[in-house]
Amino acid sequence: MTDAASHGQLMDDVYRYQRLFYDITRKHYLLGRDHLIDAMDVRPGDRVLEVACGTGRNLAAIGRRYPGAGLCGFDISEQMLISARRKLEGRAWLAQGDACAFDPFEMFGTRRFDHIVFSYSLSMIPDWEGALAEALRHLAPGGTLHVVDFGDQAGLPAWFKRMLRAWLARFHVAPRDTLPDVLTNLAGDSRVARVEHLRRGYATYACVQRRG
């Protein structure tokens, strides 16, 4: 079994039943997702891709916030896509795929996106740096990459950080403490527009814009 297939099977096993109550439970600790959506500047006709779109919660919210956007999403877990298809009901193009190697033209009939979103997914992707590099390859000139995920919790008590990370590890989640530095290094001809540490470092929001 390939690494991608193995990871896909793991995610299916993790979310086979969790997907049924995922949105209800995650709203209490996946903080900053709506902050990311509000920070986007999506124009009618813009193409938006969410990598590892899960249940489709974020794509649905982006569609409400920015009518007229073309919504696309993919996930390595077919189980999660079952929920996403039901939630979005034809309002977005959805596919199964690997964040580290995907062909957007084959999936969605387009080669570039104006906005690409990672929302609490990098902490579950083994080669998360490779996933970021792959996404940047498919960003249109002037396009923007948006990321929100667990931060380094630097401003929170040490006991809370230990407890949180031990709990997250049970679900194969690992915060990416070096995310801001990695994005800066990967940007190349792009620029890191901003990095924000939310809730005393509980979460990190970062935005990279490709030069036009």
mmCIF file of C-alpha atoms in Angstrom:
data_model
loop_
_atom_site.group_PDB
_atom_site.id
_atom_site.type_symbol
_atom_site.label_atom_id
_atom_site.label_comp_id
_atom_site.label_asym_id
_atom_site.label_seq_id
_atom_site.Cartn_x
_atom_site.Cartn_y
_atom_site.Cartn_z
ATOM 1 C CA MET A 1 0.000 0.000 0.000
ATOM 2 C CA THR A 2 1.383 3.439 -0.915
ATOM 3 C CA ASP A 3 1.955 6.092 1.750
ATOM 4 C CA ALA A 4 -1.012 8.120 0.440
ATOM 5 C CA ALA A 5 -3.286 5.090 0.401
ATOM 6 C CA SER A 6 -2.155 4.117 3.889
ATOM 7 C CA HIS A 7 -2.833 7.623 5.219
ATOM 8 C CA GLY A 8 -6.193 7.691 3.469
ATOM 9 C CA GLN A 9 -7.146 4.416 5.145
ATOM 10 C CA LEU A 10 -6.058 5.790 8.522
ATOM 11 C CA MET A 11 -8.188 8.902 8.048
ATOM 12 C CA ASP A 12 -11.157 6.791 6.997
ATOM 13 C CA ASP A 13 -10.748 4.717 10.149
ATOM 14 C CA VAL A 14 -10.492 7.835 12.328
ATOM 15 C CA TYR A 15 -13.513 9.590 10.824
ATOM 16 C CA ARG A 16 -15.806 6.718 9.888
ATOM 17 C CA TYR A 17 -18.032 7.557 12.859
ATOM 18 C CA GLN A 18 -16.536 10.854 14.057
ATOM 19 C CA ARG A 19 -17.726 12.586 10.885
ATOM 20 C CA LEU A 20 -21.298 12.147 12.124
ATOM 21 C CA PHE A 21 -20.723 14.560 15.038
ATOM 22 C CA TYR A 22 -17.533 16.272 13.831
ATOM 23 C CA ASP A 23 -18.965 19.754 13.237
ATOM 24 C CA ILE A 24 -20.780 19.882 16.565
ATOM 25 C CA THR A 25 -17.730 18.971 18.632
ATOM 26 C CA ARG A 26 -14.972 20.747 16.694
ATOM 27 C CA LYS A 27 -16.549 24.194 16.904
ATOM 28 C CA HIS A 28 -15.414 24.351 20.525
ATOM 29 C CA TYR A 29 -11.687 23.977 19.868
ATOM 30 C CA LEU A 30 -10.915 24.507 16.160
ATOM 31 C CA LEU A 31 -10.619 28.210 16.846
ATOM 32 C CA GLY A 32 -9.864 30.749 14.142
ATOM 33 C CA ARG A 33 -11.675 29.113 11.220
ATOM 34 C CA ASP A 34 -14.159 31.978 10.876
ATOM 35 C CA HIS A 35 -11.314 34.465 11.400
ATOM 36 C CA LEU A 36 -9.680 32.973 8.293
ATOM 37 C CA ILE A 37 -12.905 33.201 6.281
ATOM 38 C CA ASP A 38 -13.503 36.818 7.305
ATOM 39 C CA ALA A 39 -9.926 37.709 6.342
ATOM 40 C CA MET A 40 -10.388 36.427 2.793
ATOM 41 C CA ASP A 41 -11.167 38.902 0.037
ATOM 42 C CA VAL A 42 -13.095 36.729 -2.409
ATOM 43 C CA ARG A 43 -14.559 38.392 -5.484
ATOM 44 C CA PRO A 44 -17.408 36.956 -7.565
ATOM 45 C CA GLY A 45 -15.929 34.424 -9.954
ATOM 46 C CA ASP A 46 -12.835 33.763 -7.842
ATOM 47 C CA ARG A 47 -11.822 30.116 -7.620
ATOM 48 C CA VAL A 48 -11.487 28.842 -4.038
ATOM 49 C CA LEU A 49 -9.911 25.505 -3.143
ATOM 50 C CA GLU A 50 -9.901 23.930 0.301
ATOM 51 C CA VAL A 51 -7.261 21.258 0.754
ATOM 52 C CA ALA A 52 -8.493 18.503 3.104
ATOM 53 C CA CYS A 53 -11.997 19.957 3.153
ATOM 54 C CA GLY A 54 -13.372 17.433 5.652
ATOM 55 C CA THR A 55 -17.128 17.675 6.134
ATOM 56 C CA GLY A 56 -17.386 20.779 3.927
ATOM 57 C CA ARG A 57 -18.121 23.083 6.846
ATOM 58 C CA ASN A 58 -15.674 25.773 5.720
ATOM 59 C CA LEU A 59 -16.650 25.663 2.047
ATOM 60 C CA ALA A 60 -20.297 26.098 3.024
ATOM 61 C CA ALA A 61 -19.375 29.113 5.178
ATOM 62 C CA ILE A 62 -17.226 30.616 2.408
ATOM 63 C CA GLY A 63 -20.125 30.204 -0.031
ATOM 64 C CA ARG A 64 -22.461 32.078 2.306
ATOM 65 C CA ARG A 65 -19.913 34.814 3.020
ATOM 66 C CA TYR A 66 -18.845 35.273 -0.613
ATOM 67 C CA PRO A 67 -21.675 34.474 -3.054
ATOM 68 C CA GLY A 68 -20.504 33.927 -6.588
ATOM 69 C CA ALA A 69 -17.240 32.196 -5.704
ATOM 70 C CA GLY A 70 -16.373 28.940 -7.422
ATOM 71 C CA LEU A 71 -15.889 26.414 -4.630
ATOM 72 C CA CYS A 72 -13.708 23.309 -4.859
ATOM 73 C CA GLY A 73 -12.478 20.922 -2.218
ATOM 74 C CA PHE A 74 -10.800 17.577 -1.852
ATOM 75 C CA ASP A 75 -9.938 15.209 0.955
ATOM 76 C CA ILE A 76 -7.950 12.012 1.260
ATOM 77 C CA SER A 77 -10.772 10.486 3.327
ATOM 78 C CA GLU A 78 -13.740 9.159 1.392
ATOM 79 C CA GLN A 79 -15.621 8.990 4.686
ATOM 80 C CA MET A 80 -15.309 12.748 5.168
ATOM 81 C CA LEU A 81 -16.391 13.343 1.583
ATOM 82 C CA ILE A 82 -19.643 11.494 2.254
ATOM 83 C CA SER A 83 -20.511 14.235 4.760
ATOM 84 C CA ALA A 84 -19.203 17.022 2.513
ATOM 85 C CA ARG A 85 -21.338 15.927 -0.440
ATOM 86 C CA ARG A 86 -24.438 15.860 1.722
ATOM 87 C CA LYS A 87 -23.702 19.249 3.254
ATOM 88 C CA LEU A 88 -22.859 21.072 0.026
ATOM 89 C CA GLU A 89 -25.430 19.393 -2.240
ATOM 90 C CA GLY A 90 -23.886 20.426 -5.539
ATOM 91 C CA ARG A 91 -22.706 23.871 -4.399
ATOM 92 C CA ALA A 92 -19.053 22.836 -4.705
ATOM 93 C CA TRP A 93 -16.918 20.517 -6.812
ATOM 94 C CA LEU A 94 -15.512 17.771 -4.599
ATOM 95 C CA ALA A 95 -12.929 15.062 -5.182
ATOM 96 C CA GLN A 96 -10.733 12.600 -3.376
ATOM 97 C CA GLY A 97 -7.029 13.351 -3.445
ATOM 98 C CA ASP A 98 -3.674 13.617 -1.728
ATOM 99 C CA ALA A 99 -2.617 17.077 -0.502
ATOM 100 C CA CYS A 100 1.009 16.381 -1.409
ATOM 101 C CA ALA A 101 0.367 15.482 -5.055
ATOM 102 C CA PHE A 102 -2.794 16.547 -6.832
ATOM 103 C CA ASP A 103 -3.798 17.560 -10.340
ATOM 104 C CA PRO A 104 -6.398 20.352 -10.122
ATOM 105 C CA PHE A 105 -7.137 20.216 -13.841
ATOM 106 C CA GLU A 106 -7.989 16.535 -13.665
ATOM 107 C CA MET A 107 -10.057 17.085 -10.515
ATOM 108 C CA PHE A 108 -11.789 20.375 -11.259
ATOM 109 C CA GLY A 109 -10.937 21.465 -14.791
ATOM 110 C CA THR A 110 -8.754 24.394 -13.706
ATOM 111 C CA ARG A 111 -5.000 24.713 -13.146
ATOM 112 C CA ARG A 112 -4.900 27.670 -10.740
ATOM 113 C CA PHE A 113 -6.898 29.012 -7.805
ATOM 114 C CA ASP A 114 -7.311 32.540 -6.476
ATOM 115 C CA HIS A 115 -7.571 31.289 -2.904
ATOM 116 C CA ILE A 116 -6.314 28.067 -1.336
ATOM 117 C CA VAL A 117 -7.288 27.178 2.224
ATOM 118 C CA PHE A 118 -5.782 24.860 4.825
ATOM 119 C CA SER A 119 -7.938 24.760 7.955
ATOM 120 C CA TYR A 120 -6.702 22.518 10.775
ATOM 121 C CA SER A 121 -5.417 20.038 8.217
ATOM 122 C CA LEU A 122 -1.637 20.548 8.176
ATOM 123 C CA SER A 123 -1.470 19.146 11.705
ATOM 124 C CA MET A 124 -2.799 15.849 10.317
ATOM 125 C CA ILE A 125 -0.785 15.656 7.080
ATOM 126 C CA PRO A 126 2.507 13.756 7.598
ATOM 127 C CA ASP A 127 4.393 15.681 4.887
ATOM 128 C CA TRP A 128 2.789 18.998 5.725
ATOM 129 C CA GLU A 129 5.630 21.046 4.250
ATOM 130 C CA GLY A 130 5.224 19.144 0.987
ATOM 131 C CA ALA A 131 1.495 19.891 1.043
ATOM 132 C CA LEU A 132 2.169 23.627 1.381
ATOM 133 C CA ALA A 133 4.684 23.564 -1.464
ATOM 134 C CA GLU A 134 2.212 21.694 -3.663
ATOM 135 C CA ALA A 135 -0.553 24.213 -2.926
ATOM 136 C CA LEU A 136 1.683 27.175 -3.735
ATOM 137 C CA ARG A 137 2.362 25.610 -7.161
ATOM 138 C CA HIS A 138 -1.348 25.871 -7.951
ATOM 139 C CA LEU A 139 -1.886 29.443 -6.723
ATOM 140 C CA ALA A 140 -2.796 31.950 -9.433
ATOM 141 C CA PRO A 141 -0.790 35.185 -9.803
ATOM 142 C CA GLY A 142 -2.113 37.564 -7.167
ATOM 143 C CA GLY A 143 -3.722 34.620 -5.399
ATOM 144 C CA THR A 144 -3.665 34.005 -1.659
ATOM 145 C CA LEU A 145 -2.910 31.000 0.515
ATOM 146 C CA HIS A 146 -4.734 30.996 3.862
ATOM 147 C CA VAL A 147 -3.780 28.737 6.787
ATOM 148 C CA VAL A 148 -5.200 28.285 10.268
ATOM 149 C CA ASP A 149 -4.089 25.537 12.610
ATOM 150 C CA PHE A 150 -2.940 24.820 16.127
ATOM 151 C CA GLY A 151 -0.207 27.220 17.211
ATOM 152 C CA ASP A 152 2.716 26.812 19.590
ATOM 153 C CA GLN A 153 0.587 27.765 22.656
ATOM 154 C CA ALA A 154 3.514 29.917 23.830
ATOM 155 C CA GLY A 155 1.275 32.298 25.767
ATOM 156 C CA LEU A 156 -0.669 29.559 27.567
ATOM 157 C CA PRO A 157 0.232 27.688 30.781
ATOM 158 C CA ALA A 158 2.683 24.815 30.301
ATOM 159 C CA TRP A 159 0.260 22.313 31.848
ATOM 160 C CA PHE A 160 -2.429 23.275 29.335
ATOM 161 C CA LYS A 161 -0.023 22.858 26.416
ATOM 162 C CA ARG A 162 1.034 19.391 27.627
ATOM 163 C CA MET A 163 -2.560 18.286 28.161
ATOM 164 C CA LEU A 164 -3.729 19.625 24.796
ATOM 165 C CA ARG A 165 -0.933 17.976 22.841
ATOM 166 C CA ALA A 166 -1.320 14.635 24.575
ATOM 167 C CA TRP A 167 -5.029 14.697 23.774
ATOM 168 C CA LEU A 168 -4.474 15.730 20.143
ATOM 169 C CA ALA A 169 -1.930 12.953 19.643
ATOM 170 C CA ARG A 170 -4.682 10.413 20.298
ATOM 171 C CA PHE A 171 -6.277 11.612 17.031
ATOM 172 C CA HIS A 172 -2.996 11.705 15.041
ATOM 173 C CA VAL A 173 -2.815 15.510 15.321
ATOM 174 C CA ALA A 174 0.540 17.274 15.786
ATOM 175 C CA PRO A 175 0.753 21.100 15.966
ATOM 176 C CA ARG A 176 3.291 22.546 13.511
ATOM 177 C CA ASP A 177 5.263 24.983 15.647
ATOM 178 C CA THR A 178 7.534 26.037 12.774
ATOM 179 C CA LEU A 179 4.656 26.917 10.433
ATOM 180 C CA PRO A 180 5.452 30.670 10.163
ATOM 181 C CA ASP A 181 9.123 30.007 9.342
ATOM 182 C CA VAL A 182 8.296 27.258 6.851
ATOM 183 C CA LEU A 183 5.821 29.495 5.032
ATOM 184 C CA THR A 184 8.396 32.275 4.840
ATOM 185 C CA ASN A 185 10.964 29.903 3.349
ATOM 186 C CA LEU A 186 8.501 28.408 0.871
ATOM 187 C CA ALA A 187 7.110 31.753 -0.276
ATOM 188 C CA GLY A 188 9.874 32.353 -2.834
ATOM 189 C CA ASP A 189 8.542 35.010 -5.207
ATOM 190 C CA SER A 190 5.495 35.384 -2.988
ATOM 191 C CA ARG A 191 5.336 37.311 0.237
ATOM 192 C CA VAL A 192 4.077 36.477 3.691
ATOM 193 C CA ALA A 193 1.316 39.028 4.109
ATOM 194 C CA ARG A 194 0.798 38.374 7.795
ATOM 195 C CA VAL A 195 1.036 35.873 10.622
ATOM 196 C CA GLU A 196 -1.283 36.183 13.597
ATOM 197 C CA HIS A 197 -1.090 34.240 16.839
ATOM 198 C CA LEU A 198 -4.649 33.822 18.095
ATOM 199 C CA ARG A 199 -5.815 33.204 21.662
ATOM 200 C CA ARG A 200 -2.330 33.505 23.192
ATOM 201 C CA GLY A 201 -0.864 31.174 20.625
ATOM 202 C CA TYR A 202 -3.566 28.530 20.807
ATOM 203 C CA ALA A 203 -3.944 28.891 17.037
ATOM 204 C CA THR A 204 -1.956 30.475 14.220
ATOM 205 C CA TYR A 205 -3.384 32.208 11.162
ATOM 206 C CA ALA A 206 -1.064 32.884 8.233
ATOM 207 C CA CYS A 207 -1.637 34.353 4.799
ATOM 208 C CA VAL A 208 0.729 34.198 1.792
ATOM 209 C CA GLN A 209 0.000 36.178 -1.360
ATOM 210 C CA ARG A 210 1.626 35.386 -4.665
ATOM 211 C CA ARG A 211 2.875 38.371 -6.592
ATOM 212 C CA GLY A 212 0.710 39.261 -9.590
#
